[in-house]
Amino acid sequence: KKTSIPITVRQLEAFIRISESLAKMRLAPFATDADVDEALRLFQVSTLDAAMTGNLAGAEGFTTEEDQEILSRIEKQMKRRFVIGSQVSEHAIVQDFLKQKYPERQIYKVIHLMLRRGEIQHRMQ
């Protein structure tokens, strides 16, 4: 019985590349149903099983509860400290949060998320 699985576009592209790579290992010009089935099995074993057990910390798109809490604190503090319309250099923001002992990776992640949501703007000067 086939079931649907949650998958991002990036994961789908990787899934296709794995299928094609399996075919190339057999020196075949095209992927077969067997290659696709094996790629799906690998995806389920590596990604879905890890998601069910919560062992995806550090994997793209997945964060631990602890990391999510840190990201939330950084974002809330950033929104409180910088009023709408203010201009502050990214370097100054990062240095300020580093002084408060926040991990640099999480600081940049919050900045990136806020940029994507249109909450802040990046201006080259």
N, CA, C and O of each residue as an XYZ file, in Angstrom:
500
protein
N       0.842     -1.183      0.000
C       0.000      0.000      0.000
C       0.884      1.242      0.000
O       1.780      1.355      0.837
N       0.653      2.165     -0.911
C       1.420      3.404     -1.014
C       0.780      4.460     -0.121
O      -0.443      4.598     -0.092
N       1.604      5.199      0.601
C       1.115      6.281      1.438
C       1.848      7.560      1.043
O       2.920      7.513      0.439
N       1.269      8.677      1.385
C       1.935      9.940      1.088
C       2.930     10.242      2.203
O       2.741      9.845      3.353
N       3.997     10.955      1.836
C       5.001     11.336      2.816
C       5.263     12.833      2.689
O       5.223     13.375      1.585
N       5.531     13.504      3.808
C       5.844     14.933      3.729
C       7.234     15.109      3.134
O       8.182     14.458      3.575
N       7.369     15.989      2.128
C       8.659     16.150      1.471
C       8.766     17.569      0.914
O       7.796     18.124      0.397
N       9.953     18.137      1.029
C      10.187     19.467      0.474
C      10.673     19.322     -0.965
O      11.034     18.228     -1.400
N      10.681     20.421     -1.690
C      11.171     20.403     -3.074
C      12.635     19.973     -3.091
O      13.046     19.180     -3.938
N      13.407     20.493     -2.163
C      14.830     20.137     -2.094
C      15.006     18.643     -1.844
O      15.872     18.013     -2.450
N      14.196     18.075     -0.961
C      14.279     16.639     -0.699
C      13.855     15.838     -1.923
O      14.437     14.796     -2.223
N      12.839     16.328     -2.626
C      12.391     15.643     -3.837
C      13.495     15.638     -4.886
O      13.719     14.622     -5.545
N      14.185     16.760     -5.047
C      15.299     16.820     -5.986
C      16.404     15.853     -5.588
O      16.984     15.184     -6.443
N      16.697     15.775     -4.298
C      17.712     14.833     -3.810
C      17.265     13.397     -4.073
O      18.068     12.545     -4.454
N      15.995     13.145     -3.869
C      15.404     11.822     -4.112
C      15.614     11.417     -5.583
O      15.964     10.275     -5.879
N      15.396     12.361     -6.483
C      15.590     12.099     -7.922
C      17.066     11.830     -8.204
O      17.400     10.903     -8.941
N      17.952     12.645     -7.617
C      19.390     12.441     -7.837
C      19.847     11.087     -7.323
O      20.680     10.434     -7.953
N      19.314     10.658     -6.190
C      19.672      9.340     -5.648
C      19.217      8.247     -6.609
O      19.965      7.309     -6.886
N      17.997      8.365     -7.113
C      17.480      7.370     -8.073
C      18.376      7.299     -9.301
O      18.721      6.212     -9.762
N      18.753      8.463     -9.830
C      19.624      8.499    -11.002
C      21.002      7.938    -10.685
O      21.593      7.254    -11.520
N      21.522      8.213     -9.498
C      22.831      7.692     -9.103
C      22.818      6.179     -8.992
O      23.777      5.513     -9.381
N      21.735      5.640     -8.463
C      21.614      4.175     -8.384
C      21.638      3.560     -9.778
O      22.241      2.507     -9.984
N      20.987      4.212    -10.730
C      20.994      3.714    -12.110
C      22.409      3.799    -12.686
O      22.862      2.868    -13.351
N      23.103      4.898    -12.436
C      24.471      5.064    -12.950
C      25.413      4.006    -12.372
O      26.334      3.553    -13.052
N      25.181      3.617    -11.125
C      26.024      2.578    -10.515
C      25.873      1.255    -11.267
O      26.792      0.436    -11.281
N      24.723      1.054    -11.885
C      24.492     -0.151    -12.686
C      24.851      0.090    -14.151
O      24.667     -0.786    -14.997
N      25.367      1.296    -14.444
C      25.703      1.707    -15.809
C      24.474      1.731    -16.716
O      24.571      1.510    -17.923
N      23.327      2.001    -16.114
C      22.073      2.083    -16.874
C      21.811      3.546    -17.240
O      22.111      4.440    -16.448
N      21.259      3.799    -18.422
C      21.019      5.176    -18.851
C      19.837      5.851    -18.141
O      19.762      7.079    -18.099
N      18.925      5.063    -17.592
C      17.740      5.614    -16.940
C      17.477      4.901    -15.624
O      17.847      3.741    -15.440
N      16.825      5.623    -14.707
C      16.422      5.025    -13.436
C      15.194      4.142    -13.664
O      14.323      4.465    -14.471
N      15.143      3.045    -12.953
C      14.011      2.119    -13.047
C      13.144      2.247    -11.802
O      13.480      2.981    -10.872
N      12.035      1.531    -11.793
C      11.172      1.501    -10.609
C      11.949      1.001     -9.398
O      11.736      1.475     -8.282
N      12.845      0.050     -9.614
C      13.642     -0.499     -8.511
C      14.553      0.587     -7.927
O      14.741      0.641     -6.711
N      15.124      1.454     -8.782
C      15.974      2.556     -8.301
C      15.153      3.542     -7.470
O      15.598      4.008     -6.422
N      13.971      3.845     -7.946
C      13.087      4.768     -7.232
C      12.669      4.162     -5.893
O      12.644      4.856     -4.876
N      12.341      2.868     -5.894
C      11.955      2.204     -4.645
C      13.100      2.220     -3.632
O      12.880      2.429     -2.439
N      14.329      1.996     -4.120
C      15.490      2.004     -3.222
C      15.757      3.414     -2.694
O      16.090      3.581     -1.520
N      15.615      4.416     -3.539
C      15.791      5.803     -3.101
C      14.744      6.158     -2.039
O      15.054      6.828     -1.054
N      13.517      5.710     -2.246
C      12.453      5.947     -1.272
C      12.769      5.251      0.047
O      12.568      5.818      1.121
N      13.266      4.017     -0.044
C      13.632      3.288      1.174
C      14.730      4.029      1.929
O      14.662      4.176      3.149
N      15.740      4.493      1.200
C      16.828      5.239      1.838
C      16.313      6.518      2.489
O      16.720      6.869      3.597
N      15.416      7.208      1.794
C      14.823      8.434      2.335
C      14.067      8.128      3.625
O      14.213      8.835      4.622
N      13.268      7.081      3.598
C      12.474      6.748      4.782
C      13.367      6.362      5.954
O      13.119      6.772      7.087
N      14.391      5.584      5.689
C      15.276      5.149      6.763
C      16.048      6.325      7.343
O      16.147      6.467      8.561
N      16.597      7.171      6.468
C      17.459      8.245      6.952
C      16.696      9.443      7.496
O      17.066      9.986      8.537
N      15.648      9.861      6.819
C      14.968     11.098      7.198
C      13.734     10.876      8.054
O      13.623     11.431      9.147
N      12.816     10.076      7.565
C      11.552      9.917      8.287
C      11.735      9.222      9.627
O      11.129      9.632     10.618
N      12.551      8.188      9.679
C      12.774      7.515     10.954
C      13.456      8.452     11.949
O      13.140      8.445     13.138
N      14.399      9.261     11.447
C      15.067     10.219     12.321
C      14.071     11.262     12.831
O      14.141     11.681     13.986
N      13.145     11.677     11.966
C      12.136     12.658     12.380
C      11.243     12.083     13.468
O      10.877     12.786     14.409
N      10.894     10.815     13.343
C      10.018     10.186     14.341
C      10.701     10.084     15.702
O      10.042     10.159     16.739
N      12.035      9.912     15.698
C      12.742      9.774     16.966
C      13.281     11.095     17.478
O      13.795     11.166     18.594
N      13.169     12.148     16.668
C      13.651     13.457     17.076
C      15.137     13.642     16.918
O      15.709     14.540     17.536
N      15.784     12.823     16.111
C      17.235     12.898     15.942
C      17.641     13.706     14.718
O      18.589     13.335     14.026
N      16.946     14.796     14.440
C      17.267     15.606     13.268
C      17.966     16.906     13.628
O      18.073     17.800     12.789
N      18.434     17.027     14.837
C      19.113     18.257     15.235
C      20.273     18.516     14.300
O      21.110     17.642     14.071
N      20.318     19.719     13.763
C      21.388     20.078     12.855
C      21.071     19.820     11.399
O      21.728     20.383     10.523
N      20.093     18.994     11.115
C      19.712     18.743      9.728
C      18.942     19.944      9.211
O      18.250     20.629      9.964
N      19.070     20.186      7.938
C      18.423     21.362      7.359
C      16.916     21.327      7.573
O      16.257     20.324      7.297
N      16.387     22.433      8.067
C      14.950     22.541      8.257
C      14.458     22.015      9.595
O      13.276     22.157      9.910
N      15.336     21.408     10.392
C      14.926     20.833     11.661
C      15.765     21.427     12.779
O      16.981     21.564     12.647
N      15.117     21.778     13.876
C      15.821     22.306     15.035
C      15.329     21.598     16.289
O      14.200     21.113     16.352
N      16.197     21.553     17.273
C      15.809     20.968     18.552
C      14.938     21.972     19.299
O      14.869     23.143     18.926
N      14.282     21.512     20.343
C      13.473     22.426     21.158
C      14.341     23.515     21.771
O      13.944     24.677     21.852
N      15.534     23.116     22.199
C      16.462     24.070     22.808
C      16.874     25.145     21.796
O      16.880     26.333     22.116
N      17.220     24.719     20.570
C      17.580     25.678     19.526
C      16.405     26.579     19.181
O      16.583     27.778     18.969
N      15.213     26.014     19.123
C      14.020     26.803     18.806
C      13.780     27.861     19.877
O      13.368     28.979     19.569
N      14.035     27.512     21.115
C      13.883     28.470     22.217
C      14.891     29.605     22.079
O      14.547     30.768     22.290
N      16.136     29.277     21.727
C      17.163     30.301     21.535
C      16.782     31.214     20.376
O      16.887     32.436     20.487
N      16.338     30.623     19.258
C      15.917     31.417     18.098
C      14.781     32.362     18.473
O      14.777     33.527     18.076
N      13.827     31.858     19.231
C      12.687     32.667     19.652
C      13.136     33.827     20.540
O      12.654     34.949     20.386
N      14.058     33.559     21.469
C      14.557     34.624     22.353
C      15.293     35.703     21.563
O      15.111     36.895     21.808
N      16.131     35.274     20.611
C      16.870     36.242     19.790
C      15.888     37.104     19.006
O      16.019     38.327     18.972
N      14.900     36.462     18.372
C      13.934     37.206     17.557
C      13.135     38.197     18.404
O      12.966     39.351     18.010
N      12.646     37.759     19.554
C      11.873     38.657     20.425
C      12.712     39.844     20.875
O      12.245     40.983     20.884
N      13.951     39.564     21.247
C      14.832     40.636     21.713
C      15.141     41.600     20.565
O      15.183     42.813     20.767
N      15.356     41.064     19.364
C      15.645     41.907     18.206
C      14.456     42.821     17.906
O      14.639     44.004     17.619
N      13.243     42.276     17.970
C      12.041     43.071     17.687
C      11.820     44.152     18.741
O      11.327     45.233     18.418
N      12.178     43.877     19.996
C      12.030     44.865     21.062
C      13.054     45.986     20.936
O      12.746     47.148     21.203
N      14.262     45.639     20.530
C      15.360     46.604     20.549
C      15.416     47.518     19.343
O      15.910     48.642     19.443
N      14.918     47.057     18.201
C      15.043     47.861     16.992
C      13.663     48.269     16.502
O      12.865     47.433     16.079
N      13.392     49.578     16.566
C      12.081     50.078     16.173
C      11.941     50.052     14.658
O      12.931     50.050     13.925
N      10.696     50.031     14.207
C      10.415     50.036     12.769
C      11.025     51.282     12.142
O      10.847     52.392     12.645
N      11.740     51.093     11.050
C      12.357     52.207     10.336
C      13.786     52.497     10.755
O      14.478     53.267     10.089
N      14.244     51.893     11.849
C      15.617     52.153     12.276
C      16.595     51.418     11.369
O      16.260     50.392     10.776
N      17.803     51.954     11.269
C      18.845     51.337     10.456
C      20.014     50.963     11.346
O      20.606     51.815     12.010
N      20.339     49.680     11.352
C      21.436     49.170     12.161
C      22.222     48.201     11.288
O      21.636     47.415     10.543
N      23.534     48.256     11.380
C      24.339     47.353     10.552
C      24.202     45.918     11.067
O      24.067     45.668     12.265
N      24.242     45.001     10.121
C      24.166     43.582     10.481
C      25.314     43.224     11.408
O      25.132     42.477     12.370
N      26.485     43.750     11.124
C      27.663     43.463     11.951
C      27.426     43.888     13.406
O      27.765     43.158     14.338
N      26.840     45.078     13.586
C      26.572     45.571     14.941
C      25.573     44.669     15.664
O      25.732     44.389     16.852
N      24.552     44.219     14.951
C      23.555     43.316     15.547
C      24.220     42.023     15.990
O      24.040     41.568     17.119
N      24.992     41.442     15.081
C      25.642     40.157     15.380
C      26.595     40.310     16.567
O      26.587     39.486     17.481
N      27.416     41.362     16.554
C      28.367     41.559     17.649
C      27.652     41.753     18.980
O      28.106     41.251     20.008
N      26.539     42.478     18.966
C      25.770     42.709     20.181
C      25.240     41.396     20.765
O      25.323     41.164     21.972
N      24.695     40.544     19.898
C      24.151     39.277     20.382
C      25.257     38.296     20.763
O      25.068     37.468     21.654
N      26.413     38.381     20.095
C      27.544     37.532     20.485
C      28.032     37.901     21.887
O      28.411     37.023     22.662
N      28.023     39.204     22.218
C      28.418     39.654     23.559
C      27.488     39.079     24.615
O      27.885     38.893     25.766
N      26.252     38.798     24.226
C      25.278     38.219     25.153
C      25.357     36.688     25.165
O      24.525     36.012     25.769
N      26.372     36.165     24.487
C      26.666     34.724     24.474
C      25.672     33.894     23.658
O      25.509     32.699     23.905
N      25.009     34.529     22.685
C      24.154     33.768     21.779
C      25.029     33.145     20.693
O      26.001     33.764     20.261
N      24.704     31.933     20.245
C      25.498     31.295     19.181
C      25.370     32.071     17.862
O      24.274     32.473     17.471
N      26.500     32.273     17.190
C      26.522     33.060     15.951
C      25.604     32.461     14.886
O      24.914     33.192     14.175
N      25.597     31.155     14.779
C      24.766     30.494     13.765
C      23.285     30.819     13.964
O      22.566     31.073     12.997
N      22.835     30.811     15.212
C      21.435     31.111     15.493
C      21.113     32.578     15.217
O      20.012     32.900     14.770
N      22.068     33.465     15.481
C      21.846     34.890     15.218
C      21.602     35.093     13.719
O      20.646     35.759     13.320
N      22.475     34.514     12.900
C      22.323     34.652     11.449
C      21.049     33.965     10.951
O      20.419     34.428     10.000
N      20.680     32.874     11.591
C      19.453     32.174     11.194
C      18.229     33.056     11.436
O      17.332     33.114     10.595
N      18.188     33.736     12.568
C      17.071     34.641     12.869
C      17.040     35.789     11.867
O      15.979     36.153     11.359
N      18.212     36.357     11.588
C      18.272     37.453     10.607
C      17.744     36.971      9.263
O      16.951     37.664      8.625
N      18.172     35.801      8.830
C      17.723     35.249      7.546
C      16.207     35.018      7.542
O      15.533     35.354      6.568
N      15.675     34.453      8.616
C      14.233     34.199      8.702
C      13.441     35.502      8.654
O      12.417     35.585      7.977
N      13.913     36.510      9.369
C      13.212     37.791      9.389
C      13.297     38.485      8.028
O      12.353     39.160      7.617
N      14.419     38.322      7.329
C      14.540     38.844      5.963
C      13.535     38.166      5.043
O      12.848     38.831      4.268
N      13.450     36.839      5.128
C      12.530     36.075      4.270
C      11.084     36.463      4.510
O      10.285     36.492      3.574
N      10.740     36.760      5.751
C       9.363     37.139      6.072
C       9.095     38.612      5.788
O       7.962     39.073      5.927
N      10.120     39.349      5.395
C       9.956     40.762      5.084
C       9.880     41.650      6.313
O       9.458     42.803      6.213
N      10.277     41.140      7.466
C      10.216     41.923      8.703
C      11.384     42.895      8.822
O      11.287     43.915      9.505
N      12.487     42.571      8.153
C      13.629     43.468      8.087
C      14.098     43.526      6.640
O      13.770     42.657      5.832
N      14.863     44.549      6.327
C      15.397     44.708      4.983
C      16.899     44.804      5.053
O      17.456     45.403      5.973
N      17.550     44.211      4.075
C      19.004     44.254      3.995
C      19.386     45.301      2.951
O      19.024     45.186      1.780
N      20.110     46.307      3.385
C      20.515     47.371      2.454
C      22.028     47.372      2.337
O      22.742     47.345      3.340
N      22.506     47.404      1.110
C      23.940     47.480      0.868
C      24.364     48.935      0.950
O      23.803     49.790      0.264
N      25.353     49.218      1.785
C      25.835     50.603      1.915
C      27.337     50.620      1.914
O      27.943     51.687      2.013
